[in-house]
mmCIF file of C-alpha atoms in Angstrom:
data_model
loop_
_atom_site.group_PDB
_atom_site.id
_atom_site.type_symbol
_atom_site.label_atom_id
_atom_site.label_comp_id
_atom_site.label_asym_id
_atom_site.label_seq_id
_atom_site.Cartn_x
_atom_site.Cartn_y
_atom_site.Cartn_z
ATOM 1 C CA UNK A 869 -173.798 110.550 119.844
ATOM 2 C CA UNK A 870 -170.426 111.579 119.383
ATOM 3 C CA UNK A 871 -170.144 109.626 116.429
ATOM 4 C CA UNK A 872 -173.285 110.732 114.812
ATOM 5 C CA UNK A 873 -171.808 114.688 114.693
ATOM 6 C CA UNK A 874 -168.773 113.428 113.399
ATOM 7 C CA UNK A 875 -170.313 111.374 110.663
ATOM 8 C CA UNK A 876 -172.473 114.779 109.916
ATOM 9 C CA UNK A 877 -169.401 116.891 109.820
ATOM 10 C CA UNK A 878 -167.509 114.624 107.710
ATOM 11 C CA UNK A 879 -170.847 114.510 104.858
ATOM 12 C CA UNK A 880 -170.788 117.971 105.342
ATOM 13 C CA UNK A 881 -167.208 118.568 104.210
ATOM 14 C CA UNK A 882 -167.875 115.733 101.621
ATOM 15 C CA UNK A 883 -170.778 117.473 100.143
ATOM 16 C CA UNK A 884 -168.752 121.169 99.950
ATOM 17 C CA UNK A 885 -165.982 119.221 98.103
ATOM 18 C CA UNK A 886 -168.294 117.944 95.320
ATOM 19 C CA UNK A 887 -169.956 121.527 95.153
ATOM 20 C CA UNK A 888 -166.168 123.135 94.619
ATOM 21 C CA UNK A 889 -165.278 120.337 92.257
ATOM 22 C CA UNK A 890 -168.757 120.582 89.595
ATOM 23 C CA UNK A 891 -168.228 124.418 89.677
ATOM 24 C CA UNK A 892 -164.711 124.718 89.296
ATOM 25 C CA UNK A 893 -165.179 125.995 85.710
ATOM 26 C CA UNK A 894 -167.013 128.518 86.315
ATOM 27 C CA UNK A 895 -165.369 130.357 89.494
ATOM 28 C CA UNK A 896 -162.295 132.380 88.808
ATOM 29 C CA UNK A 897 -159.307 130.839 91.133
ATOM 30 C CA UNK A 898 -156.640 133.607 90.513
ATOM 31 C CA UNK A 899 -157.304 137.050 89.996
ATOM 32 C CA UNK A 900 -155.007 137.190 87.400
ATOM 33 C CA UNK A 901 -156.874 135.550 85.336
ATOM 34 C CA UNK A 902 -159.447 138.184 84.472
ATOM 35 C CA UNK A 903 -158.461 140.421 81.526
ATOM 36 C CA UNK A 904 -159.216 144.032 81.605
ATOM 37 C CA UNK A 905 -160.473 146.104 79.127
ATOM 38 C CA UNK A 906 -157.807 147.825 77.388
ATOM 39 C CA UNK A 907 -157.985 151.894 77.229
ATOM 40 C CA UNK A 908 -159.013 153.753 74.467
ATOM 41 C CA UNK A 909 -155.780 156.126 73.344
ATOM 42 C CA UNK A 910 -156.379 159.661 74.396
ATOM 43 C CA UNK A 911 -157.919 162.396 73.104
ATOM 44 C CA UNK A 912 -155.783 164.445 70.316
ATOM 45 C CA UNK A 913 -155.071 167.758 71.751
ATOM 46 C CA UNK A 914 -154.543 170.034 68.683
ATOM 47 C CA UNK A 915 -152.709 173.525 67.838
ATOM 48 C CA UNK A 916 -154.164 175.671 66.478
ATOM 49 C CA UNK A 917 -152.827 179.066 64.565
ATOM 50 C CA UNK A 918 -154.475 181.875 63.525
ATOM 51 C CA UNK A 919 -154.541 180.269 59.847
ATOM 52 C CA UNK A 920 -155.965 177.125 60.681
ATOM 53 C CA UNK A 921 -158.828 178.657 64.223
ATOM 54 C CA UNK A 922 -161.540 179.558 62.352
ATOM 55 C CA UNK A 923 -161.511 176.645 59.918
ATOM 56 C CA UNK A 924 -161.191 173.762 62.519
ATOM 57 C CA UNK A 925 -163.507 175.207 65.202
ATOM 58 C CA UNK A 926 -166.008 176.853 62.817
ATOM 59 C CA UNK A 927 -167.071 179.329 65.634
ATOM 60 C CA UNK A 928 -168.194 181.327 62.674
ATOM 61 C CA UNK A 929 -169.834 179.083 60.735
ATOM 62 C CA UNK A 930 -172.612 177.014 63.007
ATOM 63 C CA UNK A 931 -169.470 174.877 64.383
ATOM 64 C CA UNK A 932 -169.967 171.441 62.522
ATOM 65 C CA UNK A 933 -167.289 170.451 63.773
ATOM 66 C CA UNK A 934 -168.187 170.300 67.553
ATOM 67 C CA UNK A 935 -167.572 172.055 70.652
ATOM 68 C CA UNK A 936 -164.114 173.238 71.278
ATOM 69 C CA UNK A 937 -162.410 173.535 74.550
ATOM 70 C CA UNK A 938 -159.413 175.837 74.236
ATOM 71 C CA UNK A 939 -156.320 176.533 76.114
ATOM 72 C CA UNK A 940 -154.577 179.967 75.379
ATOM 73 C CA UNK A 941 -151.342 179.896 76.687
ATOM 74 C CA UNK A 942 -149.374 183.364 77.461
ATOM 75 C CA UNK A 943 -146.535 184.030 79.135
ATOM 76 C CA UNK A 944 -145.183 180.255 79.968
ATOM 77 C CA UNK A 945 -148.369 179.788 81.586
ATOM 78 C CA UNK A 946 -150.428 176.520 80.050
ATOM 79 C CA UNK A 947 -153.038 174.865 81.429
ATOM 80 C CA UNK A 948 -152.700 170.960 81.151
ATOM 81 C CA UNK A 949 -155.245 169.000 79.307
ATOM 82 C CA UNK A 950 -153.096 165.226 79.018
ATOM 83 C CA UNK A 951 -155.676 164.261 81.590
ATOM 84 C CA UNK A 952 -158.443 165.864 80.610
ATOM 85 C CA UNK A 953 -158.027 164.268 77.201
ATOM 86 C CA UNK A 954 -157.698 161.053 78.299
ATOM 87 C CA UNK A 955 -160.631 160.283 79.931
ATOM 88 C CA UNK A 956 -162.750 162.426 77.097
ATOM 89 C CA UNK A 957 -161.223 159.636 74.986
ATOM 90 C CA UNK A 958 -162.989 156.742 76.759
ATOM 91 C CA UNK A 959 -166.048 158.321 75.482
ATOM 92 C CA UNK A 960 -168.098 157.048 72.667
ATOM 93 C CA UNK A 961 -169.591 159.778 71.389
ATOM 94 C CA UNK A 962 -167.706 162.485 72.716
ATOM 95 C CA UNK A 963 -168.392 165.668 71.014
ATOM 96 C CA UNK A 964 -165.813 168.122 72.443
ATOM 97 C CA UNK A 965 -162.306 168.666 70.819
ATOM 98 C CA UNK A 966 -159.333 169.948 72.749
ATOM 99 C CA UNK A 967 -156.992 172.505 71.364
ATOM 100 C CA UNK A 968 -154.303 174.930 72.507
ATOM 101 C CA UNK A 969 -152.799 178.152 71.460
ATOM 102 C CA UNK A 970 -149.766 179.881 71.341
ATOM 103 C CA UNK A 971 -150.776 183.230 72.679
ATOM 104 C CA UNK A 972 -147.442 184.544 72.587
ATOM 105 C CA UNK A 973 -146.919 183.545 68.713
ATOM 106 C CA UNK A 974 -150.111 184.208 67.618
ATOM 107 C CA UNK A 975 -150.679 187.711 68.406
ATOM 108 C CA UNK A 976 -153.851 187.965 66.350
ATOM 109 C CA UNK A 977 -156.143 185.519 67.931
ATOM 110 C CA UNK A 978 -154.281 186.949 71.266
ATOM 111 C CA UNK A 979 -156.153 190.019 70.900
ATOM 112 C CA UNK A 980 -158.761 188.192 69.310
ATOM 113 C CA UNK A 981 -159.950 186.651 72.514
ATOM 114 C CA UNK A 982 -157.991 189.135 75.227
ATOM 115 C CA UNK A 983 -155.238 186.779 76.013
ATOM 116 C CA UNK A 984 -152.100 189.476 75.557
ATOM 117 C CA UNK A 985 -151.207 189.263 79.323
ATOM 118 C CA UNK A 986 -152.481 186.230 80.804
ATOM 119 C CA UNK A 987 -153.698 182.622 79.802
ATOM 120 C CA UNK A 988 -157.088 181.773 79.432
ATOM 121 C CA UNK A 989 -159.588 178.967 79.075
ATOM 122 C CA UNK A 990 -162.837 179.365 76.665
ATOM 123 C CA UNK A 991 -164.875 176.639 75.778
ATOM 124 C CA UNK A 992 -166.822 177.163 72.254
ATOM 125 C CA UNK A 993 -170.394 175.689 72.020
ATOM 126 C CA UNK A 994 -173.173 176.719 69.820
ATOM 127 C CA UNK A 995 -172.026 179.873 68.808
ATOM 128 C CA UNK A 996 -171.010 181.446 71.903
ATOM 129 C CA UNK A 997 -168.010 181.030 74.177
ATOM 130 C CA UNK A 998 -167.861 180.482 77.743
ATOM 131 C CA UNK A 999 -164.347 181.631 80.171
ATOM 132 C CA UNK A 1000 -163.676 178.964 82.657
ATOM 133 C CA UNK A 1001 -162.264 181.598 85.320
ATOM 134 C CA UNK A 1002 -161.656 179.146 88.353
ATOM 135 C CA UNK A 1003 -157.869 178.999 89.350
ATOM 136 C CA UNK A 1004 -158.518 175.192 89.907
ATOM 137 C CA UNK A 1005 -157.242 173.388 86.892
ATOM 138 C CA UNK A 1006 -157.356 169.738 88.072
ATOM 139 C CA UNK A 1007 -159.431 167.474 85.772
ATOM 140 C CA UNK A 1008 -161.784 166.644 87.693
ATOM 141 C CA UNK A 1009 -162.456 170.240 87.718
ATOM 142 C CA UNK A 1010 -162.275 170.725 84.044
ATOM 143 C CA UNK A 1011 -164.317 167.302 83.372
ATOM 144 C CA UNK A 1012 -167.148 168.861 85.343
ATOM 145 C CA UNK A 1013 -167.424 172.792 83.894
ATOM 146 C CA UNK A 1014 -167.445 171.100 80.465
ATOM 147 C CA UNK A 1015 -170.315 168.850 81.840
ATOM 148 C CA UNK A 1016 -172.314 171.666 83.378
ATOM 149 C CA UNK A 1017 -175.513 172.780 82.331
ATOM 150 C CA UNK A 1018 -175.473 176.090 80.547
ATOM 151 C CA UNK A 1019 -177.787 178.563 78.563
ATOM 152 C CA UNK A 1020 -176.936 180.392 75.506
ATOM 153 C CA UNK A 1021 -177.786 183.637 77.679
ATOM 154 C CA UNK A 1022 -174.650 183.054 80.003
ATOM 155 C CA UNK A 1023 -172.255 182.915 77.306
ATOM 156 C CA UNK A 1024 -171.036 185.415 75.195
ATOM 157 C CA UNK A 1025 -170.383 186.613 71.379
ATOM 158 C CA UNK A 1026 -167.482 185.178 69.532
ATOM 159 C CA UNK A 1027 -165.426 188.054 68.153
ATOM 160 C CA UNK A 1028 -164.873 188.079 64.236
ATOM 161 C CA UNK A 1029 -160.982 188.501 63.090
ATOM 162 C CA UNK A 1030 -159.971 191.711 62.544
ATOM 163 C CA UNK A 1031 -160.777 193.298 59.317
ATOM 164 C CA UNK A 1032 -161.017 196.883 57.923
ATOM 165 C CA UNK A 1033 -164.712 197.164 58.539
ATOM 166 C CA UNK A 1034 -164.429 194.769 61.978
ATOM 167 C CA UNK A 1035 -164.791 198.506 64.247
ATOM 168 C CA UNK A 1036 -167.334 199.628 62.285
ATOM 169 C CA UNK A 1037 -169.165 195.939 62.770
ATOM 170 C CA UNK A 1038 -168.370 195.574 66.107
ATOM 171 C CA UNK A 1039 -170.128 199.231 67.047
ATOM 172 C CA UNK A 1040 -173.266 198.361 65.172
ATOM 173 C CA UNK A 1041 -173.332 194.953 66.587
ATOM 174 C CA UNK A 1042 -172.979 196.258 69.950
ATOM 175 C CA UNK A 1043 -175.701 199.121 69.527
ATOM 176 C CA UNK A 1044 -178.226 196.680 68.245
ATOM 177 C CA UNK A 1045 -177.614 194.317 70.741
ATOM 178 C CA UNK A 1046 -178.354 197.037 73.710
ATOM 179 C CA UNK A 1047 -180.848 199.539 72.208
ATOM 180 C CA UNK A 1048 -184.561 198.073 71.512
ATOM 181 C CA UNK A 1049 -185.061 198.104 67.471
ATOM 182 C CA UNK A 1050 -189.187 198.815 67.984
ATOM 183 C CA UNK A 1051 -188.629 202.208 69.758
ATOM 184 C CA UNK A 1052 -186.383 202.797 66.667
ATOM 185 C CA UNK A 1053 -189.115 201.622 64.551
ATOM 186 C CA UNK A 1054 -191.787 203.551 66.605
ATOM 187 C CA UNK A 1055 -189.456 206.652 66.443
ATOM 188 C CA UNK A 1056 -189.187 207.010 62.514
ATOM 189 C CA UNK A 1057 -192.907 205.950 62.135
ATOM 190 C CA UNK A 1058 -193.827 209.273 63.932
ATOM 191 C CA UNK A 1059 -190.971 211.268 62.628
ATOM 192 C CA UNK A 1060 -193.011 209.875 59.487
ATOM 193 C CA UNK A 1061 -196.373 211.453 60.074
ATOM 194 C CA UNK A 1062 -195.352 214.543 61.876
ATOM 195 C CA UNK A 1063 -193.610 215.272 58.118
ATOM 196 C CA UNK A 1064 -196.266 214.288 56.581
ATOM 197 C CA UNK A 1065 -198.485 216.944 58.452
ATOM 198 C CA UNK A 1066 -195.723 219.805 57.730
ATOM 199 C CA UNK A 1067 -195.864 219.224 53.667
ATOM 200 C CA UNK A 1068 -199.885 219.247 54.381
ATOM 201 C CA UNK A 1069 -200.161 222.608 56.210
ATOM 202 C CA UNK A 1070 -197.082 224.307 54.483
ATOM 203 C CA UNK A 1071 -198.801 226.918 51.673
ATOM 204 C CA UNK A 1072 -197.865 225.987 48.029
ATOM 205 C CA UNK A 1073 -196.542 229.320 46.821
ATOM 206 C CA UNK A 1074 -194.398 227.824 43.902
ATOM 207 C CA UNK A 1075 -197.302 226.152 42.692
ATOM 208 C CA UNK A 1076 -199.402 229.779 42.405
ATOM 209 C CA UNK A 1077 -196.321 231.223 40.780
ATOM 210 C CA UNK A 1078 -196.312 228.594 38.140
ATOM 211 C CA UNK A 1079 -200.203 228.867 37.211
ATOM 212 C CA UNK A 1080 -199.254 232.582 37.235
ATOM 213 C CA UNK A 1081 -196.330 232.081 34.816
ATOM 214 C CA UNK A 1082 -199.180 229.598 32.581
ATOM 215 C CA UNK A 1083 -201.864 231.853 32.492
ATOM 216 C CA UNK A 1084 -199.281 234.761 31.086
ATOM 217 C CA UNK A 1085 -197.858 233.004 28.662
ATOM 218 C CA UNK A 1086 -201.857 231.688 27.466
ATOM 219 C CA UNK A 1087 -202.749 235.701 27.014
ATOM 220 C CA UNK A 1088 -201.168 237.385 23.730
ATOM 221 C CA UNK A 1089 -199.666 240.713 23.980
ATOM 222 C CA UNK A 1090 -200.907 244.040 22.331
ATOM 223 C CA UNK A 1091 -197.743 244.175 20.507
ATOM 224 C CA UNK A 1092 -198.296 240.715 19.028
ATOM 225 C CA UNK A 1093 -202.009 241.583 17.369
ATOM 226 C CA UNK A 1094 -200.950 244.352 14.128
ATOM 227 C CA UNK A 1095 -197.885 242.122 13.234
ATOM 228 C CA UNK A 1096 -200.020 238.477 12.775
ATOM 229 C CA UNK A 1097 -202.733 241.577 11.062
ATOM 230 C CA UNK A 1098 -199.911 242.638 8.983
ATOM 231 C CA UNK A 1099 -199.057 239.435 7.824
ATOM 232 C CA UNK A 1100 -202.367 238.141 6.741
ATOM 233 C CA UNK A 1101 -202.796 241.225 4.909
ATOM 234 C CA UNK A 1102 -199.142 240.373 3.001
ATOM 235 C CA UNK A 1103 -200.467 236.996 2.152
ATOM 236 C CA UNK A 1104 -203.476 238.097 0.667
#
């Protein structure tokens, strides 16, 4: 009996050889062997000036270009987006550009988007801009506020750049944007009538002077009768 089992092991060990021998080919030996895929370069972080903002991002103008996820950075104080741009870059079809700006050189878009006195994050999409206020700055961070969900509701209007009529804009903007246009509407529709009702009751005493004035100047004077007499008589 003894022999038997060792006869079975033996076939046994036989039978895994063969197996590991016809499949050789197609099972890996060294991991070494298997090539990875290489990364895709990073994402180009861009700088942008006060020239060149409004033209890349085209906040302005329906932004063709994309969204735009922008770093301000004031007062040595810069958030980093190396990582952040590298894994945006192993995306397809990734549709949001990175940029920074020199707050402290470009004063204009500074004030622009309030970033005199301390760095800020705003991310551009579909017309509106949305601050990224979170002191965390890690990418995973980052990766996930520009993957959140968001309506056009929560974000808010993109300023214009300053111009001589850009105060006079930004009040009118502002007052439309808070005060309800119908009771406007509603409000000059009544002023409407209730003038209309004034010029109805309101007596027309100019018009009785003039049909005065007419009907005086229809009637000839006493004065005027003996001269036209006197000169038909002449004529005769």
């Amino acid at each position: 009996s003894s022999l038997i089992t060792d006869e079975k092991k033996m076939m046994k060990l036989l039978l895994a050889l063969v197996i590991v021998v016809v499949h050789a080919d197609e099972v890996p030996i060294y991991q070494e062997d298997i090539e990875e895929e290489p990364l895709r370069p990073s994402l180009e972080i861009l700088n942008l000036t006060d020239a060149t903002f409004d033209f890349q991002t085209q906040v302005m103008a329906g932004m063709t270009t994309g969204d735009w996820f922008v770093s301000f950075c004031c007062c040595d104080d810069c958030a980093d987006l190396s990582g952040l741009a590298l894994e945006l870059g192993q995306i397809e079809n990734n549709y949001v550009n990175l940029a920074t700006v020199d707050a402290d050189e470009e004063l204009k878009l500074a004030v622009r988007f309030d970033a005199v006195t301390h760095s800020r994050l705003i991310l551009f999409s579909k017309s509106k801009m949305y601050h990224y206020d979170s002191e965390n700055r890690t990418t995973p961070a980052l990766r996930a506020f520009l993957d959140a969900e968001r309506t056009l509701e929560q974000g808010e209007r993109i300023p214009r750049r300053a111009g001589p009529f850009k105060p006079i804009h930004d009040w009118l903007t502002e007052f439309f944007e808070k005060f309800d246009y119908r009771i406007l509407c509603s409000g000059l529709g009544a002023l409407s009538v209730i003038l209309v009702l004034i010029g109805a009751l309101t007596p027309h005493d100019e018009e009785n002077k003039d049909d005065d004035a007419s009907s005086k100047e229809g009637t000839a004077t006493p004065a005027d009768t003996p001269k036209s007499n006197t000169k038909s008589k002449k004529n005769q």
